[in-house]
Coordinates of C-alpha atoms and ligand atoms in Angstrom, one line a residue:
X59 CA 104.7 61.5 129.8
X60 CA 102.5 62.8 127.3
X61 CA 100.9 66.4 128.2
X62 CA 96.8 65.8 128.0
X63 CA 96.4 69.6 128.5
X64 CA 92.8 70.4 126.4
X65 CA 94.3 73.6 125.4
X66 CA 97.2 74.8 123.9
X67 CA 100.1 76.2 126.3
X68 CA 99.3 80.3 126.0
X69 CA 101.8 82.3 124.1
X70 CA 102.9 85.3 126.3
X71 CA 101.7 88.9 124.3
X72 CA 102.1 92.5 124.9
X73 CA 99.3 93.9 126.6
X74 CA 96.3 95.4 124.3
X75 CA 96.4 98.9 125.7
X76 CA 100.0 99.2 125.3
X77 CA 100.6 97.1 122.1
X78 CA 98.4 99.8 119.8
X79 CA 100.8 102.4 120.3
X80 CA 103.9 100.8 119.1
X81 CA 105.0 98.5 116.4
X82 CA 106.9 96.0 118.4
X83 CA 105.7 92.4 117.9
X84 CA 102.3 91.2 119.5
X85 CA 103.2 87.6 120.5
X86 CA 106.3 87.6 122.4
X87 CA 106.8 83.7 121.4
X88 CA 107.5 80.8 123.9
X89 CA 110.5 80.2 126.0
X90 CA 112.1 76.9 125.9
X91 CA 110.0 75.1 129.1
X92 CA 106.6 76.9 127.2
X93 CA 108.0 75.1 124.0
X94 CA 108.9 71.3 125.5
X95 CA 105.9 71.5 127.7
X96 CA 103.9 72.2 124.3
X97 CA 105.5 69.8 122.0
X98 CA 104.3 66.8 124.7
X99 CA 100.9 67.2 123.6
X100 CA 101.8 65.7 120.0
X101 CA 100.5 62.2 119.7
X102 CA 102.8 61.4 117.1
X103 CA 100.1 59.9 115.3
X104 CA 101.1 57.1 113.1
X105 CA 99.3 58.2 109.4
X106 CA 100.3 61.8 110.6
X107 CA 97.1 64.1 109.0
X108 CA 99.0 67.4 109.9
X109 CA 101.0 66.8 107.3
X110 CA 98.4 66.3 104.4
X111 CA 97.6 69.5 105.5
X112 CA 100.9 71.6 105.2
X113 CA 100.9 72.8 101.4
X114 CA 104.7 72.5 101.7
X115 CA 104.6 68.8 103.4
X116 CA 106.6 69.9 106.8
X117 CA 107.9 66.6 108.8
X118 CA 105.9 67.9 111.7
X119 CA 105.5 65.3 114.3
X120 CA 109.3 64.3 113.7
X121 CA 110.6 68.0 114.4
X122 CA 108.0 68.3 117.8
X123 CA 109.3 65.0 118.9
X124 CA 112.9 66.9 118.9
X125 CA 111.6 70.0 120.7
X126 CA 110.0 67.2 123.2
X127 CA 113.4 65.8 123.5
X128 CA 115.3 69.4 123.8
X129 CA 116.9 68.6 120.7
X130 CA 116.2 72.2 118.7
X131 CA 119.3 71.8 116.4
X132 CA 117.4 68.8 114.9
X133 CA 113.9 70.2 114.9
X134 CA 115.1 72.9 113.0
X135 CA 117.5 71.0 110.7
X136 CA 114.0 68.7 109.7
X137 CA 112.0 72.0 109.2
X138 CA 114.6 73.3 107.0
X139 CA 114.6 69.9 104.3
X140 CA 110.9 71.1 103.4
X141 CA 110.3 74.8 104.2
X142 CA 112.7 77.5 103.6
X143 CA 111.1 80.3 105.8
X144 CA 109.8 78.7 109.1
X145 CA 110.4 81.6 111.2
X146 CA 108.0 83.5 108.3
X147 CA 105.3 80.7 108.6
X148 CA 105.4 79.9 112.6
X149 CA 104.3 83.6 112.4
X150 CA 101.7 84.2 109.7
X151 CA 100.4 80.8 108.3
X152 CA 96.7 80.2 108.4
X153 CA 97.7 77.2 110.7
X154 CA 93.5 76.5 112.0
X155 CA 92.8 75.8 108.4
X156 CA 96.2 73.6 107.3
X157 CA 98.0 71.4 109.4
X158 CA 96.5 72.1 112.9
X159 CA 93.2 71.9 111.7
X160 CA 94.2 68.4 110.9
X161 CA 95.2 67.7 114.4
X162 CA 94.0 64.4 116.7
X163 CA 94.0 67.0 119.2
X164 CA 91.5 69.4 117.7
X165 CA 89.3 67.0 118.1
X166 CA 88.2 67.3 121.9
X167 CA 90.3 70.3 122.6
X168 CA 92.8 72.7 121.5
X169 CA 95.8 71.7 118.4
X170 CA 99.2 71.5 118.9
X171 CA 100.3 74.6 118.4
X172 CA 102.0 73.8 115.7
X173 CA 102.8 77.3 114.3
X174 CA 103.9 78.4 117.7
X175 CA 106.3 75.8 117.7
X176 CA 107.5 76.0 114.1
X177 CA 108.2 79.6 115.3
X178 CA 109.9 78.3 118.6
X179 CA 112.3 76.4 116.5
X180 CA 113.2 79.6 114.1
X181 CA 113.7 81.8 116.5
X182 CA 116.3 79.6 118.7
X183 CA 118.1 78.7 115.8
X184 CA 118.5 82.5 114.7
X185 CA 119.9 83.0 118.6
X186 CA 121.8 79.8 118.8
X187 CA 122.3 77.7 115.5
X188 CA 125.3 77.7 113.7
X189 CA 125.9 79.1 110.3
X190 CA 124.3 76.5 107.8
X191 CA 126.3 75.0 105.3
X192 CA 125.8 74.3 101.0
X193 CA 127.8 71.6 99.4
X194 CA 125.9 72.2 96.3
X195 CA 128.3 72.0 92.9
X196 CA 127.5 74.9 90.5
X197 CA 126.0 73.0 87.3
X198 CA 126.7 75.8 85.2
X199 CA 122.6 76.2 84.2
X200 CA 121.4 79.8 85.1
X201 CA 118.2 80.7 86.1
X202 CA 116.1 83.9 86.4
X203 CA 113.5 84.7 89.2
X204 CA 111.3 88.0 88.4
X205 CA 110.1 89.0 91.8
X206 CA 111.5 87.8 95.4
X207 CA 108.2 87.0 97.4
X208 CA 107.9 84.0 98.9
X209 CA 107.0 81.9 95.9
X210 CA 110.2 83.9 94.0
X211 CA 112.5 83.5 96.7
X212 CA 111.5 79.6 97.6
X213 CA 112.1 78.8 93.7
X214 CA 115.4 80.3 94.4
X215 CA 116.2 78.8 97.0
X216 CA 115.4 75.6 96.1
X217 CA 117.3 76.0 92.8
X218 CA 120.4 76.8 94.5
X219 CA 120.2 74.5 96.2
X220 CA 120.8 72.2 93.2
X221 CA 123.6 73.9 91.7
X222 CA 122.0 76.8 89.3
X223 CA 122.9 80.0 89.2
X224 CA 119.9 82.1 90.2
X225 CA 119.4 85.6 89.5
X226 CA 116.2 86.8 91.2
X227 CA 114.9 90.3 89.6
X228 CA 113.1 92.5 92.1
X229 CA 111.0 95.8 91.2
X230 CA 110.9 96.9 94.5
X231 CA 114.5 98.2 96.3
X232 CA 114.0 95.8 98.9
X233 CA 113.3 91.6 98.6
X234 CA 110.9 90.1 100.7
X235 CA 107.4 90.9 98.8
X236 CA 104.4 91.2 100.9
X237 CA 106.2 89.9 104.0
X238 CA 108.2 93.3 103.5
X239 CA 105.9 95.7 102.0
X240 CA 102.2 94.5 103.1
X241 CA 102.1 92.1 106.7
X242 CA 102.8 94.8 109.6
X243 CA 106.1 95.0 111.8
X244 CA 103.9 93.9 114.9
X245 CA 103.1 90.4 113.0
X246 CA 106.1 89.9 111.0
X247 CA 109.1 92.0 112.5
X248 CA 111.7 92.9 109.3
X249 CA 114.7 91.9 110.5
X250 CA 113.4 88.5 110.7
X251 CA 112.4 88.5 106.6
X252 CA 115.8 90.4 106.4
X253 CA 117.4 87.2 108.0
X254 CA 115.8 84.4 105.8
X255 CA 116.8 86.2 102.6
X256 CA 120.5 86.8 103.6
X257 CA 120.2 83.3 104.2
X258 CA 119.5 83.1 100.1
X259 CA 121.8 85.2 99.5
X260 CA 124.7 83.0 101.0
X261 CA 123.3 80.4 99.3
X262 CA 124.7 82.2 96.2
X263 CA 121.5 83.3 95.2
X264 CA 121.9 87.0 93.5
X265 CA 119.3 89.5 94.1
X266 CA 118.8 91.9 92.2
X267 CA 116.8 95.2 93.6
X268 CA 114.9 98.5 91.8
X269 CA 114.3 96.1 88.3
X270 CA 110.9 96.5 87.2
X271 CA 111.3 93.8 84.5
X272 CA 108.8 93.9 81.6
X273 CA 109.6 97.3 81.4
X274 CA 113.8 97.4 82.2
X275 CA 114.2 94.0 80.6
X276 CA 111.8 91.4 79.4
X277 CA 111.6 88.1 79.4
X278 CA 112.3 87.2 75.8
X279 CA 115.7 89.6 77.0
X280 CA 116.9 87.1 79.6
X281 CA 116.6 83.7 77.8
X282 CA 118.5 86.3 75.5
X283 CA 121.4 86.6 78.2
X284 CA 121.7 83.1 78.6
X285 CA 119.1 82.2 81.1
X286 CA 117.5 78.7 79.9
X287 CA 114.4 79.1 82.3
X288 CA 112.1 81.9 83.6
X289 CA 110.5 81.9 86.8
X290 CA 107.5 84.2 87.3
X291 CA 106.8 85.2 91.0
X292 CA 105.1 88.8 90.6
X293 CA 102.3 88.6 93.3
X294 CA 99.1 90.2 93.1
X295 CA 100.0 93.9 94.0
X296 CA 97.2 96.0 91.9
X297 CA 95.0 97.1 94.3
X298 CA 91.0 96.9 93.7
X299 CA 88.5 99.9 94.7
X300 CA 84.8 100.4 94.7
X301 CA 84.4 102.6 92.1
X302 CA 82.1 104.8 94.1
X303 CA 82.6 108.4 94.2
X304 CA 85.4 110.5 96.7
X305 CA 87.8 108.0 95.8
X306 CA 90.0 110.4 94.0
X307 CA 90.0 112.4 97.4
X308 CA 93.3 113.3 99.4
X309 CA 93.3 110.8 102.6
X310 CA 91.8 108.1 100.4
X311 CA 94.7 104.7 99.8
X312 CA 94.5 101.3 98.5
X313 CA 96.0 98.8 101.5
X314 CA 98.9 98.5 99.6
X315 CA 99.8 101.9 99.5
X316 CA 99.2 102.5 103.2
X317 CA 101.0 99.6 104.3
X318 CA 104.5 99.7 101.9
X319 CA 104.3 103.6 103.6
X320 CA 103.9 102.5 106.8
X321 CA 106.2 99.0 106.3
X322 CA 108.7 99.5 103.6
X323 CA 109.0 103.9 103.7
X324 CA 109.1 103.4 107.2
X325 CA 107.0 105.3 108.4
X326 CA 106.4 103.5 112.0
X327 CA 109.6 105.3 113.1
X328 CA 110.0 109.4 113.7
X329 CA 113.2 109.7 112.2
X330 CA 111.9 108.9 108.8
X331 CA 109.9 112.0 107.5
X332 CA 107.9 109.8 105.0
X333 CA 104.9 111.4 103.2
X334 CA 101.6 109.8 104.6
X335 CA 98.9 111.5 106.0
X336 CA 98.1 110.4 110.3
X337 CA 94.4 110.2 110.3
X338 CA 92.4 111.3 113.6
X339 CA 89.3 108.8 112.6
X340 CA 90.1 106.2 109.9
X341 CA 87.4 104.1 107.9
X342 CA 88.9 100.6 106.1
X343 CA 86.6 99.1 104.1
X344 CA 86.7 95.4 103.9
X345 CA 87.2 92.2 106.6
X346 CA 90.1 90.3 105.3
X347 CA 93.4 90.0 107.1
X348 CA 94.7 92.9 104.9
X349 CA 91.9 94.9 106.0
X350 CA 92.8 94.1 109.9
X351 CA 96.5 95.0 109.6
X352 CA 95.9 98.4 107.5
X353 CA 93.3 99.0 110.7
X354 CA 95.6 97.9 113.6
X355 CA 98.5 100.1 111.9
X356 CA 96.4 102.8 111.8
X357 CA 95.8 102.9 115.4
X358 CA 99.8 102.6 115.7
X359 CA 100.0 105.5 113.9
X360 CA 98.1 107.4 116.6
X361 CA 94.6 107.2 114.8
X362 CA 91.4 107.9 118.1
X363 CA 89.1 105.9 116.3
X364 CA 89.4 103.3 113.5
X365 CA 86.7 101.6 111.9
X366 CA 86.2 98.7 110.0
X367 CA 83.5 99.1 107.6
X368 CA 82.6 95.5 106.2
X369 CA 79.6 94.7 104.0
X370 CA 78.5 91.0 105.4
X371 CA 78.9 89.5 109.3
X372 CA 81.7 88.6 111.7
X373 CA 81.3 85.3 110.7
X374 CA 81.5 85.7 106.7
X375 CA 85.0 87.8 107.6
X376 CA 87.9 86.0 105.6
X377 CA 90.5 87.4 108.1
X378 CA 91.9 84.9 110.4
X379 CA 90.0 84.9 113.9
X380 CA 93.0 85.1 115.9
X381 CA 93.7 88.9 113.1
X382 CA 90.0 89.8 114.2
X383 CA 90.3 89.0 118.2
X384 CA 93.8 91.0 118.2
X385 CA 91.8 94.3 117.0
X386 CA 89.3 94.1 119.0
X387 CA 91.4 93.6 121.6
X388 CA 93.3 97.0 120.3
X389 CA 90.4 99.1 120.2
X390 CA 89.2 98.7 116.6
X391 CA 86.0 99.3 116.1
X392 CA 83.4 97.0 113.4
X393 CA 80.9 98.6 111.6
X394 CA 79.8 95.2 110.6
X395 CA 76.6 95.0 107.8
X396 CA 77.6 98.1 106.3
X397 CA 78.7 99.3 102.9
X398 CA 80.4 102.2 101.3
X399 CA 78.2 104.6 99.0
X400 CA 80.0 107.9 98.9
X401 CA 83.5 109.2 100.1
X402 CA 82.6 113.1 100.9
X403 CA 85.4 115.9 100.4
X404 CA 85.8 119.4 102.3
X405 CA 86.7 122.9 100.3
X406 CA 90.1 121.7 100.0
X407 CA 89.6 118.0 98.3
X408 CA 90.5 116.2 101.4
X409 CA 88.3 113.3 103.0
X410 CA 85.6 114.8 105.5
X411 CA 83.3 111.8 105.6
X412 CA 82.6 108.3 104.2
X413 CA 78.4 107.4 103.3
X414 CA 77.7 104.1 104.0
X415 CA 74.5 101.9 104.1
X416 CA 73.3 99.6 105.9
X417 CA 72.9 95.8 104.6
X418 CA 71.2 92.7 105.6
X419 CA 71.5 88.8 104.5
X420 CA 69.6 87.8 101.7
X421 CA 70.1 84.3 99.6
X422 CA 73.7 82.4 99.4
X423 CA 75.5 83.6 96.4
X424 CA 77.8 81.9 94.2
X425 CA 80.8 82.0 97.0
X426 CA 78.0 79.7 99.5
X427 CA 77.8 82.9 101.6
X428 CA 74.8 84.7 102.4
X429 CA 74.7 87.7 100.2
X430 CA 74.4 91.3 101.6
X431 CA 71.5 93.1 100.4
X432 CA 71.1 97.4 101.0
X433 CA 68.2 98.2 103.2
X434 CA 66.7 101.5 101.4
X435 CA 67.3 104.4 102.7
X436 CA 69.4 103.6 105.7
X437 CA 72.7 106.0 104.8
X438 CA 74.3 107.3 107.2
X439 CA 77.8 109.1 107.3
X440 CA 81.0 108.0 109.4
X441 CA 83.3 111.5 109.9
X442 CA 87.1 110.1 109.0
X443 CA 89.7 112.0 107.8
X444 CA 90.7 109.1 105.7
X445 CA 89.7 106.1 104.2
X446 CA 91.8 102.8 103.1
X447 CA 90.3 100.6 100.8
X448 CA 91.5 96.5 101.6
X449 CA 88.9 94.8 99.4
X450 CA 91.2 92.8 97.2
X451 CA 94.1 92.8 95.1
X452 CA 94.8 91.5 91.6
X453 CA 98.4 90.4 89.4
X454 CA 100.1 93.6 88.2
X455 CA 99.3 92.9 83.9
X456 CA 102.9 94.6 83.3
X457 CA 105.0 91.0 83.1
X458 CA 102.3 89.0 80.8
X459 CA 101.7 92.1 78.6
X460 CA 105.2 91.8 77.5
X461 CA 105.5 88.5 77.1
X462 CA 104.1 86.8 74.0
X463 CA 102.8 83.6 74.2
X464 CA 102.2 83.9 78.2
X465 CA 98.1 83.3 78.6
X466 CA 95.9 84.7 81.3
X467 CA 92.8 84.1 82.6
X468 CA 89.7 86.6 82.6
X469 CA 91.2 87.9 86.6
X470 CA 94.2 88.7 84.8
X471 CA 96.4 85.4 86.7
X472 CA 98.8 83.7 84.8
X473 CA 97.3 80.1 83.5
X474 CA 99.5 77.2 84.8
X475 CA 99.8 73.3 84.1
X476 CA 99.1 72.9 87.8
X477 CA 101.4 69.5 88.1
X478 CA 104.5 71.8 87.0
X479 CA 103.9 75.3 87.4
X480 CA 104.5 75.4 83.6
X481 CA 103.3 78.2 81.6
X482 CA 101.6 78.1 78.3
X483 CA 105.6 80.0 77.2
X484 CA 108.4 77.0 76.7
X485 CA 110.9 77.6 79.5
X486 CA 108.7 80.2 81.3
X487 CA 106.7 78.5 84.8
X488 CA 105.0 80.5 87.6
X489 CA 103.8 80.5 91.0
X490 CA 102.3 82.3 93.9
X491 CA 99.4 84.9 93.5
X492 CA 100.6 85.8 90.1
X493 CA 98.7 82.3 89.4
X494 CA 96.0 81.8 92.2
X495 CA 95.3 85.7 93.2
X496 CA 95.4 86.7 96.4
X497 CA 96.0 83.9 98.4
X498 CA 98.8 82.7 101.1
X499 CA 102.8 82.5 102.2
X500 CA 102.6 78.9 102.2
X501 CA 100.8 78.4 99.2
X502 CA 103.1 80.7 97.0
X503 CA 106.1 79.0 98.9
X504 CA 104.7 75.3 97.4
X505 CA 103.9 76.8 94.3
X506 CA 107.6 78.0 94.1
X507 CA 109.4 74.4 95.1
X508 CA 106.5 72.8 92.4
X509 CA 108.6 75.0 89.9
X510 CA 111.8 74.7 91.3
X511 CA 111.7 70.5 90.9
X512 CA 109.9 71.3 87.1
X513 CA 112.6 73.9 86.5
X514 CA 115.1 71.2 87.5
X515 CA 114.0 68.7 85.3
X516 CA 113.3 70.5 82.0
X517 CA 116.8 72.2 82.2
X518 CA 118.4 68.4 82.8
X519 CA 116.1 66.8 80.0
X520 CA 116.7 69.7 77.3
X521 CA 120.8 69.3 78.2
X522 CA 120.0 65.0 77.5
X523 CA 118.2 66.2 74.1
Ligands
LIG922 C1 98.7 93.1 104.1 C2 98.7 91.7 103.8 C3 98.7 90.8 104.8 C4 98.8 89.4 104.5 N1 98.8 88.5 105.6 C5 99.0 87.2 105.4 C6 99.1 86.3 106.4 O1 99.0 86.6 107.6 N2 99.3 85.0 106.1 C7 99.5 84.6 104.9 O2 99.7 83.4 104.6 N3 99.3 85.4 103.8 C8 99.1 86.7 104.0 N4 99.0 87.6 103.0 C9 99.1 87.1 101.6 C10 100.6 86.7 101.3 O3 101.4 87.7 101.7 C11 100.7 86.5 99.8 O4 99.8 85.4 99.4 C12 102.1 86.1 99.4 O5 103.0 87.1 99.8 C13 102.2 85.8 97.9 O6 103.6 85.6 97.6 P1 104.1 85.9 96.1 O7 105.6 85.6 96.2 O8 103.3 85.2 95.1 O9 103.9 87.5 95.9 P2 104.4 88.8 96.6 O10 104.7 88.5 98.1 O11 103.4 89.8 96.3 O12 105.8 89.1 95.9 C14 105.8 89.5 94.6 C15 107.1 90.3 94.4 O13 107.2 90.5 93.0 C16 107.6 91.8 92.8 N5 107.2 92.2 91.4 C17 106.0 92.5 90.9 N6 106.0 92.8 89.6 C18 107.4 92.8 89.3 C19 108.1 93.1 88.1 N7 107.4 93.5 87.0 N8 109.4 93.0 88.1 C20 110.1 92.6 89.2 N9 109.5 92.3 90.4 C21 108.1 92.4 90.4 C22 106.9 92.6 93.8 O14 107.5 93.9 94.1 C23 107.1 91.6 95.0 O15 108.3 91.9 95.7 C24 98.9 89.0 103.2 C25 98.9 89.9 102.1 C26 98.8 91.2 102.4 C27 98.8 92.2 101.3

C-alpha cells in the first residue's frame, strides 16, 4: 500500500537549545521503519522527472523501491553505479531545487524525501554492508588529479574504476575539499568524508597530501612523468571581501579561514589549542549557505550573540531554507536590509564594532533580484568583537598562471568545452568550481564523471592513433 502521507515523514533532530553548543550532527537521520514508511510515498512514476533533475542521473525510484521492499544492500548497490558519495549528498545536496523539486509529490504536498533517504541508504550500508569489491584490470594509462574535492575525487574514482592509475595531488594535508575544510561537523560529520575517500583509496586510487602543485610541480611536469592526462579540480577557495575599511583589523576572517580553523585545525574540540580568536558578539556578512554555517559555528564556539548582516531580504537569501530555519532555530540573529560601511578598531587594532547602513529595494538588477539601495544617513554601529566575511569565493589563479595555454574567463574560472570538460590545453580537462565558481557537491561530482568518460576516451583514441 502506497503511503499518501502530504508531508514528508519528519527526520528526528537534536534539540535547538542544546544543538548550538556542540558540534554533533543536527539531523539524527531515520531509522529503518522511518525509512520504509518514507520510501512508500514514491509513485514510481513511469517518465521518472526526479531524475532529470539529479546532475549526476541517480536511479532514484529504483533504489526507494528497494528501501520499500527492505532490500538496503540493493538500494545502495543502485546508488553506487551513478554517485560515488551518497552518504555526502543525502546530507548537503540542494535536494528542493534538483531532484525533489521534480517530484509528483511536490505537487499537492511534501517530496519524497529523497535526500533523506539517499542518506538512509549510506548510512546503513557504512553499519551493515560488506566491503565492496573492484574487478577492474590495471590498463597501464596513468592519470593525474590536482585537488581531491568532490569533482577531483569523482574523476578519480571514476577512472579507477576503469583501470588507470590515478594519482590525485592535494595542497591541503587532508582530501576531502570543502566537505573537509568549509561544510561544518554538525552538517557533514568528518569521519563520514573520511569513509568515502578510504573508499578511493582501496580502489587504488593514490592520494597525495601537502602538494601545492603549480608551485611544487606543474602541470607541463606531470605529462613530464608520464601522466598522459591532467585533471583540474582546484575549487574556488580565494575568498572575496568588501574592500571597505577595518578589514585589516585583528578578529576580521574570510569564511574560509574561520571554517578550515574551526573544521580542518580542529578547533571544535578543547584538546586542540588551535589559534582562532572565540568572539563574544560576531557579525557575518552575507546570506548564503556559507554565511549560515560560519554563523551557526560561531555560536558553537560559545559566541552570546551572532548576527547575520545581509544586504537584500529573507527571500533574496541564496542559503538553502532548511540552512536559514536551522539558525533561527539556534539563536542567530538577521540583521536583514543592512550593509557593511566600516569595521571600527580599539587602541590595540582589534575589531570593536562593525558600521552598517541601512538599505531598501529599488529596481531588479541584472541577477532579476531587486537591488538594494542605502537609505542616507541611516548608519548605525553593531558592537562585535569580530567580523567574518562569507560574500563569495573565487578559483585560486595559482594552477592556470602556470600553465601555458590554459584560458580563463574575466572571474578567473577555467574555460571548458562544456560536452567534455576539455580545456583549451591538449590532455588537460576540468571540473567543479574551478570552472563554474562557487557552486555545488553535486554539480562538481557531474562535472568530474563528464571528465572522467572524456579522460577515458582521449587516452583510448590517442593509444588507436
Ligand atoms: C562553507 C561552505 C558550505 C557549503 N555548503 C554546501 C552545501 O551544503 N551543499 C552543496 O552542494 N555545496 C555546498 N558548498 C559548495 C561546495 O562545497 C562546492 O561547490 C564543492 O566543494 C566544489 O567542489 P570542487 O571539487 O570543485 O572544489 P573543492 O571542494 O573546493 O576542492 C578543491 C580542492 O583542490 C585543492 N587545491 C586547490 N588548489 C590546489 C593546488 N594548486 N594544488 C593542489 N590542490 C589544490 C583544495 O585544497 C581542495 O581540497 C559549500 C561551500 C562552502 C565553502
Amino acid at each position: 500500500m502506497p503511503n499518501m502521507s502530504k508531508v514528508k515523514t519528519p527526520m528526528p533532530e537534536q534539540d535547538p537549545n542544546v544543538r548550538n553548543k556542540n558540534f554533533e550532527e543536527v539531523s539524527l537521520g531515520y531509522t529503518e521503519e522511518m525509512a520504509v514508511e518514507e520510501a512508500k510515498r514514491c509513485l514510481n512514476c513511469k517518465n521518472k522527472p526526479c531524475v532529470g533533475g539529479c546532475p549526476v542521473g541517480v536511479r532514484i525510484p529504483e533504489f526507494i523501491d528497494c528501501v520499500a521492499s527492505g532490500d538496503m544492500e540493493n538500494a545502495y548497490k543502485i546508488i553506487k553505479t551513478t554517485n560515488s558519495l551518497p552518504a555526502v549528498c543525502g546530507r548537503v545536496c540542494p535536494q528542493e531545487s534538483q531532484c525533489e523539486q521534480k517530484c509528483v509529490r511536490g505537487i499537492k504536498g511534501e517530496p519524497v524525501g529523497i535526500g533523506r533517504l539517499e542518506r538512509y541508504v549510506a548510512d546503513w550500508h557504512m553499519k551493515h554492508g560488506g566491503a565492496e569489491t573492484f574487478e577492474e584490470k590495471p590498463n597501464g594509462h596513468k592519470v593525474a588529479v590536482i585537488g581531491a574535492g568532490p569533482a577531483g575525487l569523482t574523476c578519480a574514482g571514476d577512472l579507477a574504476a576503469l583501470g588507470y592509475s590515478v594519482t590525485v595531488f592535494e595542497a591541503l594535508h587532508t582530501a576531502g575539499g570543502v566537505l573537509m575544510y568549509g561544510i561544518p561537523q554538525f552538517r557533514l560529520p568528518k569521519e563520514i568524508v573520511q569513509k568515502e575517500i578510504d573508499g578511493l583509496k582501496d580502489k587504488g586510487v593514490d592520494i597525495r597530501t601537502d602538494m601545492v602543485m603549480g608551485k611544487v610541480l606543474s602541470v607541463d611536469e606531470l605529462f613530464e612523468m608520464g601522466y598522459e592526462a591532467v585533471f583540474i579540480g582546484t575549487g574556488a577557495g580565494l575568498p572575496s571581501f568588501m574592500n571597505i575599511p577595518g578589514e585589516e583589523l585583528v578578529g576580521t576572517y574570510s569564511a574560509n579561514e574561520f571554517l578550515t580553523r574551526v573544521n580542518l585545525m580542529k578547533a571544535y574540540l578543547d584538546e586542540y589549542d588551535t589559534p582562532i580568536i572565540r568572539p563574544k558578539n560576531v557579525a557575518v556578512v552575507g546570506g548564503g549557505n556559507v554565511a549560515m554555517d560560519a554563523a551557526r559555528t560561531a555560536k558553537r564556539l560559545g559566541a552570546e550573540n551572532v548576527y547575520i548582516v545581509y544586504r537584500r531580504a529573507e527571500e533574496q537569501m541564496p542559503a538553502r531554507k532548511e540552512e536559514i530555519h536551522h539558525a533561527k532555530e539556534e539563536g542567530i540573529l538577521f540583521n536583514l536590509l543592512r550593509n557593511p560601511v566600516a569595521i571600527h578598531g580599539d587602541e590595540n587594532g582589534r575589531v570593536r564594532s562593525i558600521e552598517c547602513i541601512e538599505m531598501e529595494l529599488g529596481e531588479p538588477d541584472a541577477s532579476g533580484r531587486r537591488k538594494p539601495v542605502p537609505k542616507e544617513g541611516s548608519n548605525f554601529e553593531i558592537p562585535v568583537d569580530c567580523v567574518v566575511m562569507a560574500i563569495g569565493n573565487s578559483p585560486n589563479p595559482l594552477i592556470r598562471s602556470t600553465t601555458e595555454g590554459l584560458e580563463a574567463n574575466r572571474e578567473g574560472c577555467i574555460v571548458v568545452d562544456e560536452a567534455t570538460m576539455a580545456t583549451t590545453r591538449e590532455g588537460v580537462y576540468a571540473a567543479g568550481d574551478a570552472v563554474s565558481g562557487a557552486a555545488t557537491v553535486i554539480l562538481a561530482m557531474g562535472g568530474g564523471k563528464e571528465a572522467a568518460c572524456s579522460i577515458d576516451q582521449y587516452i583510448q583514441a590517442r593509444g588507436k592513433s
